[in-house]
């Protein structure tokens, strides 16, 4: 008998994408989310082509890109002079395009989440909120999730899509925990009407300097500018939306940077301070009838902006394997063969990108090495070759 019922732990972008792909293939899916509501708070995402290929295959691309903005030339700029070190300035006004072109885009996570949730509900998926996985158990033919409220749920297969602090991974992999990468991200949003005067260099720009990166781009139909300042530090803070950073702290971190950077920080008010953690790459993501996807399997530094895209790609590929193969172990083996090399490569390249761009020599105004060309990685189409 084939696989009929799948339990997904975590309603992030990876978990929801996987759920939609499974529902479209006729499998029954329950999603269990620790939070009391499935909602995204404010931050932007670079949406690589791999993720967009997935949404095209799911029939969702037009809806997804309707609010996204073309990423333009994605130039690296010198942190003080704004001299172009790599890429091209793009003077586009940041408005959405018609969505047809195969280009990298920027999107507001909440907009993407909204599209995915609507599709999940339309397809009849069931989401259970307030369900935090504590541990799982397995018996012949069944995997069971045990939640912190004392309840449990059983399915043919259990998928840990529960993020960088995955409870599924904590049980599956011994002596392994999220690794603080000695970086924090300051994250905030500025409405375009206040940001406009600091956007003369185009809709996307990544300012790079010693030990720091400042990335700003338009999203949400060009109405909002997303700011992310990545800073090396020894001060370990958790990830998530809980730690506010006063404006003065962000200003200190980027003191002396180009006026477009400090101007945007001044307009932003307070930010969120988000500790950046990664996970050690693994040679397998599965145990019996349980597997993992996304950050649970391979959380990475955000210097290439590809972590969510990897979760989205994983979700799609895993769903196709589960729909094609009636044996969970076989499906997981094929899924891992298709995904582990790809995600390990992107994981390593993201780290390398941070090392190269943040070790810029401030006197010579030169990069410490050739930055990773992520276009080829971004353009990979995960929906082909799944036969
Ligand atoms: C500063 C920054 C910038 C980034 N920029 C980009 C970018 O531009 N492009 C890009 O592609 N990626 C980017 N990323 C990476 C991206 O945010 C993550 O890779 C992505 O969110 C991972 O998705 P996921 O579905 O695996 O996990 P998550 O989004 O973390 O979702 C996990 C879900 O599981 C739930 N959960 C957790 N534990 C449990 C439990 N025990 N039981 C039940 N539910 C649970 C959580 O509440 C959550 O809803 C960035 C990350 C950071 C920090």
PDB file of C-alpha atoms in Angstrom, residues 93-230:
ATOM      1  CA  UNK A  93      12.046  52.406  -9.849  1.00  0.00           C
ATOM      2  CA  UNK A  94      11.406  49.224  -7.890  1.00  0.00           C
ATOM      3  CA  UNK A  95       7.881  48.709  -9.147  1.00  0.00           C
ATOM      4  CA  UNK A  96       6.761  45.122  -9.854  1.00  0.00           C
ATOM      5  CA  UNK A  97       7.189  43.927 -13.453  1.00  0.00           C
ATOM      6  CA  UNK A  98       4.632  41.815 -15.308  1.00  0.00           C
ATOM      7  CA  UNK A  99       6.093  38.715 -13.639  1.00  0.00           C
ATOM      8  CA  UNK A 100       6.920  37.020 -16.932  1.00  0.00           C
ATOM      9  CA  UNK A 101      10.698  37.421 -16.993  1.00  0.00           C
ATOM     10  CA  UNK A 102      12.994  34.803 -15.445  1.00  0.00           C
ATOM     11  CA  UNK A 103      14.696  37.176 -13.044  1.00  0.00           C
ATOM     12  CA  UNK A 104      15.611  37.235  -9.390  1.00  0.00           C
ATOM     13  CA  UNK A 105      13.037  39.139  -7.344  1.00  0.00           C
ATOM     14  CA  UNK A 106      12.580  40.536  -3.862  1.00  0.00           C
ATOM     15  CA  UNK A 107       9.441  39.759  -1.926  1.00  0.00           C
ATOM     16  CA  UNK A 108       7.897  40.558   1.446  1.00  0.00           C
ATOM     17  CA  UNK A 109       7.742  37.274   3.388  1.00  0.00           C
ATOM     18  CA  UNK A 110       4.246  38.055   4.635  1.00  0.00           C
ATOM     19  CA  UNK A 111       3.018  38.412   1.023  1.00  0.00           C
ATOM     20  CA  UNK A 112       4.519  35.044   0.094  1.00  0.00           C
ATOM     21  CA  UNK A 113       3.175  33.363   3.213  1.00  0.00           C
ATOM     22  CA  UNK A 114      -0.307  34.711   2.409  1.00  0.00           C
ATOM     23  CA  UNK A 115      -0.290  33.146  -1.081  1.00  0.00           C
ATOM     24  CA  UNK A 116       0.935  29.798   0.253  1.00  0.00           C
ATOM     25  CA  UNK A 117      -1.536  29.673   3.110  1.00  0.00           C
ATOM     26  CA  UNK A 118      -4.469  30.515   0.820  1.00  0.00           C
ATOM     27  CA  UNK A 119      -3.457  27.708  -1.566  1.00  0.00           C
ATOM     28  CA  UNK A 120      -2.969  25.244   1.291  1.00  0.00           C
ATOM     29  CA  UNK A 121      -6.469  26.001   2.589  1.00  0.00           C
ATOM     30  CA  UNK A 122      -7.990  25.889  -0.896  1.00  0.00           C
ATOM     31  CA  UNK A 123      -6.567  22.396  -1.387  1.00  0.00           C
ATOM     32  CA  UNK A 124      -8.129  21.214   1.869  1.00  0.00           C
ATOM     33  CA  UNK A 125      -4.968  20.978   3.986  1.00  0.00           C
ATOM     34  CA  UNK A 126      -5.441  21.017   7.748  1.00  0.00           C
ATOM     35  CA  UNK A 127      -3.245  23.224   9.934  1.00  0.00           C
ATOM     36  CA  UNK A 128      -3.076  22.628  13.673  1.00  0.00           C
ATOM     37  CA  UNK A 129      -1.638  25.557  15.609  1.00  0.00           C
ATOM     38  CA  UNK A 130      -0.249  25.584  19.153  1.00  0.00           C
ATOM     39  CA  UNK A 131       1.327  22.167  18.471  1.00  0.00           C
ATOM     40  CA  UNK A 132       4.997  22.151  19.433  1.00  0.00           C
ATOM     41  CA  UNK A 133       6.792  18.894  18.612  1.00  0.00           C
ATOM     42  CA  UNK A 134       8.600  17.488  21.628  1.00  0.00           C
ATOM     43  CA  UNK A 135       9.703  14.195  20.129  1.00  0.00           C
ATOM     44  CA  UNK A 136       8.647  11.526  17.650  1.00  0.00           C
ATOM     45  CA  UNK A 137       8.256   7.757  17.846  1.00  0.00           C
ATOM     46  CA  UNK A 138       7.995   5.065  15.169  1.00  0.00           C
ATOM     47  CA  UNK A 139       6.475   1.621  14.844  1.00  0.00           C
ATOM     48  CA  UNK A 140       5.964  -0.581  11.800  1.00  0.00           C
ATOM     49  CA  UNK A 141       4.178   1.509   9.202  1.00  0.00           C
ATOM     50  CA  UNK A 142       3.639   4.588  11.388  1.00  0.00           C
ATOM     51  CA  UNK A 143       5.461   7.684  12.637  1.00  0.00           C
ATOM     52  CA  UNK A 144       3.966   9.609  15.550  1.00  0.00           C
ATOM     53  CA  UNK A 145       4.516  13.183  16.659  1.00  0.00           C
ATOM     54  CA  UNK A 146       4.259  13.931  20.387  1.00  0.00           C
ATOM     55  CA  UNK A 147       3.468  17.541  21.253  1.00  0.00           C
ATOM     56  CA  UNK A 148       4.197  19.615  24.329  1.00  0.00           C
ATOM     57  CA  UNK A 149       0.462  19.945  25.109  1.00  0.00           C
ATOM     58  CA  UNK A 150       0.344  16.172  25.638  1.00  0.00           C
ATOM     59  CA  UNK A 151      -1.427  15.355  22.359  1.00  0.00           C
ATOM     60  CA  UNK A 152      -0.044  13.213  19.578  1.00  0.00           C
ATOM     61  CA  UNK A 153      -0.670  12.533  15.899  1.00  0.00           C
ATOM     62  CA  UNK A 154       0.272   9.630  13.641  1.00  0.00           C
ATOM     63  CA  UNK A 155       0.959   9.434   9.915  1.00  0.00           C
ATOM     64  CA  UNK A 156       2.746   7.285   7.351  1.00  0.00           C
ATOM     65  CA  UNK A 157       5.582   9.795   7.223  1.00  0.00           C
ATOM     66  CA  UNK A 158       6.674  12.690   9.433  1.00  0.00           C
ATOM     67  CA  UNK A 159       8.568  15.687   8.018  1.00  0.00           C
ATOM     68  CA  UNK A 160      10.519  18.000  10.325  1.00  0.00           C
ATOM     69  CA  UNK A 161      10.212  21.426   8.705  1.00  0.00           C
ATOM     70  CA  UNK A 162      10.683  23.040  12.092  1.00  0.00           C
ATOM     71  CA  UNK A 163      13.510  25.463  11.418  1.00  0.00           C
ATOM     72  CA  UNK A 164      16.982  26.062  12.810  1.00  0.00           C
ATOM     73  CA  UNK A 165      16.082  24.772  16.301  1.00  0.00           C
ATOM     74  CA  UNK A 166      14.330  21.686  14.956  1.00  0.00           C
ATOM     75  CA  UNK A 167      13.044  19.266  17.591  1.00  0.00           C
ATOM     76  CA  UNK A 168      13.043  16.523  14.933  1.00  0.00           C
ATOM     77  CA  UNK A 169      16.750  17.076  14.329  1.00  0.00           C
ATOM     78  CA  UNK A 170      17.515  17.259  18.057  1.00  0.00           C
ATOM     79  CA  UNK A 171      16.217  13.707  18.368  1.00  0.00           C
ATOM     80  CA  UNK A 172      17.648  12.378  15.110  1.00  0.00           C
ATOM     81  CA  UNK A 173      21.212  13.702  15.362  1.00  0.00           C
ATOM     82  CA  UNK A 174      23.321  13.286  18.497  1.00  0.00           C
ATOM     83  CA  UNK A 175      25.712  15.970  19.811  1.00  0.00           C
ATOM     84  CA  UNK A 176      24.520  18.575  17.371  1.00  0.00           C
ATOM     85  CA  UNK A 177      23.048  22.007  17.994  1.00  0.00           C
ATOM     86  CA  UNK A 178      22.697  25.318  16.128  1.00  0.00           C
ATOM     87  CA  UNK A 179      26.065  27.071  15.802  1.00  0.00           C
ATOM     88  CA  UNK A 180      26.312  30.796  16.490  1.00  0.00           C
ATOM     89  CA  UNK A 181      28.194  32.222  13.503  1.00  0.00           C
ATOM     90  CA  UNK A 182      29.458  35.366  15.288  1.00  0.00           C
ATOM     91  CA  UNK A 183      27.099  37.484  13.226  1.00  0.00           C
ATOM     92  CA  UNK A 184      23.920  39.363  13.978  1.00  0.00           C
ATOM     93  CA  UNK A 185      21.458  40.860  11.516  1.00  0.00           C
ATOM     94  CA  UNK A 186      19.790  44.205  12.177  1.00  0.00           C
ATOM     95  CA  UNK A 187      16.474  44.035  10.318  1.00  0.00           C
ATOM     96  CA  UNK A 188      13.906  46.742   9.676  1.00  0.00           C
ATOM     97  CA  UNK A 189      11.589  48.248   7.074  1.00  0.00           C
ATOM     98  CA  UNK A 190      11.183  51.813   5.807  1.00  0.00           C
ATOM     99  CA  UNK A 191       8.154  53.023   3.820  1.00  0.00           C
ATOM    100  CA  UNK A 192       9.226  54.122   0.333  1.00  0.00           C
ATOM    101  CA  UNK A 193       8.005  57.693   0.794  1.00  0.00           C
ATOM    102  CA  UNK A 194      10.582  58.138   3.585  1.00  0.00           C
ATOM    103  CA  UNK A 195      13.308  56.023   1.939  1.00  0.00           C
ATOM    104  CA  UNK A 196      13.090  57.533  -1.551  1.00  0.00           C
ATOM    105  CA  UNK A 197      15.785  60.179  -1.109  1.00  0.00           C
ATOM    106  CA  UNK A 198      18.340  57.487  -0.176  1.00  0.00           C
ATOM    107  CA  UNK A 199      17.500  55.169  -3.085  1.00  0.00           C
ATOM    108  CA  UNK A 200      19.193  57.105  -5.887  1.00  0.00           C
ATOM    109  CA  UNK A 201      21.577  54.199  -6.534  1.00  0.00           C
ATOM    110  CA  UNK A 202      18.743  51.906  -7.587  1.00  0.00           C
ATOM    111  CA  UNK A 203      16.261  49.428  -6.203  1.00  0.00           C
ATOM    112  CA  UNK A 204      18.836  46.957  -4.861  1.00  0.00           C
ATOM    113  CA  UNK A 205      22.282  47.595  -3.404  1.00  0.00           C
ATOM    114  CA  UNK A 206      24.610  45.686  -1.114  1.00  0.00           C
ATOM    115  CA  UNK A 207      27.126  47.931   0.636  1.00  0.00           C
ATOM    116  CA  UNK A 208      30.142  45.992   1.864  1.00  0.00           C
ATOM    117  CA  UNK A 209      32.785  46.982   4.387  1.00  0.00           C
ATOM    118  CA  UNK A 210      35.109  45.491   6.981  1.00  0.00           C
ATOM    119  CA  UNK A 211      33.162  43.012   9.108  1.00  0.00           C
ATOM    120  CA  UNK A 212      29.806  44.324   7.895  1.00  0.00           C
ATOM    121  CA  UNK A 213      27.303  44.171   5.043  1.00  0.00           C
ATOM    122  CA  UNK A 214      24.292  46.421   4.495  1.00  0.00           C
ATOM    123  CA  UNK A 215      21.694  45.141   2.055  1.00  0.00           C
ATOM    124  CA  UNK A 216      18.676  47.237   1.050  1.00  0.00           C
ATOM    125  CA  UNK A 217      16.030  46.614  -1.584  1.00  0.00           C
ATOM    126  CA  UNK A 218      12.443  47.381  -2.532  1.00  0.00           C
ATOM    127  CA  UNK A 219       9.581  44.932  -2.118  1.00  0.00           C
ATOM    128  CA  UNK A 220       5.790  44.906  -1.572  1.00  0.00           C
ATOM    129  CA  UNK A 221       5.014  46.461  -4.984  1.00  0.00           C
ATOM    130  CA  UNK A 222       7.781  48.996  -4.412  1.00  0.00           C
ATOM    131  CA  UNK A 223       6.099  50.526  -1.354  1.00  0.00           C
ATOM    132  CA  UNK A 224       8.616  49.357   1.257  1.00  0.00           C
ATOM    133  CA  UNK A 225      12.407  49.165   1.515  1.00  0.00           C
ATOM    134  CA  UNK A 226      13.840  46.180   3.394  1.00  0.00           C
ATOM    135  CA  UNK A 227      17.055  46.804   5.351  1.00  0.00           C
ATOM    136  CA  UNK A 228      19.362  44.068   6.630  1.00  0.00           C
ATOM    137  CA  UNK A 229      22.682  44.969   8.237  1.00  0.00           C
ATOM    138  CA  UNK A 230      24.883  41.932   8.906  1.00  0.00           C
TER     139      UNK A 230
END
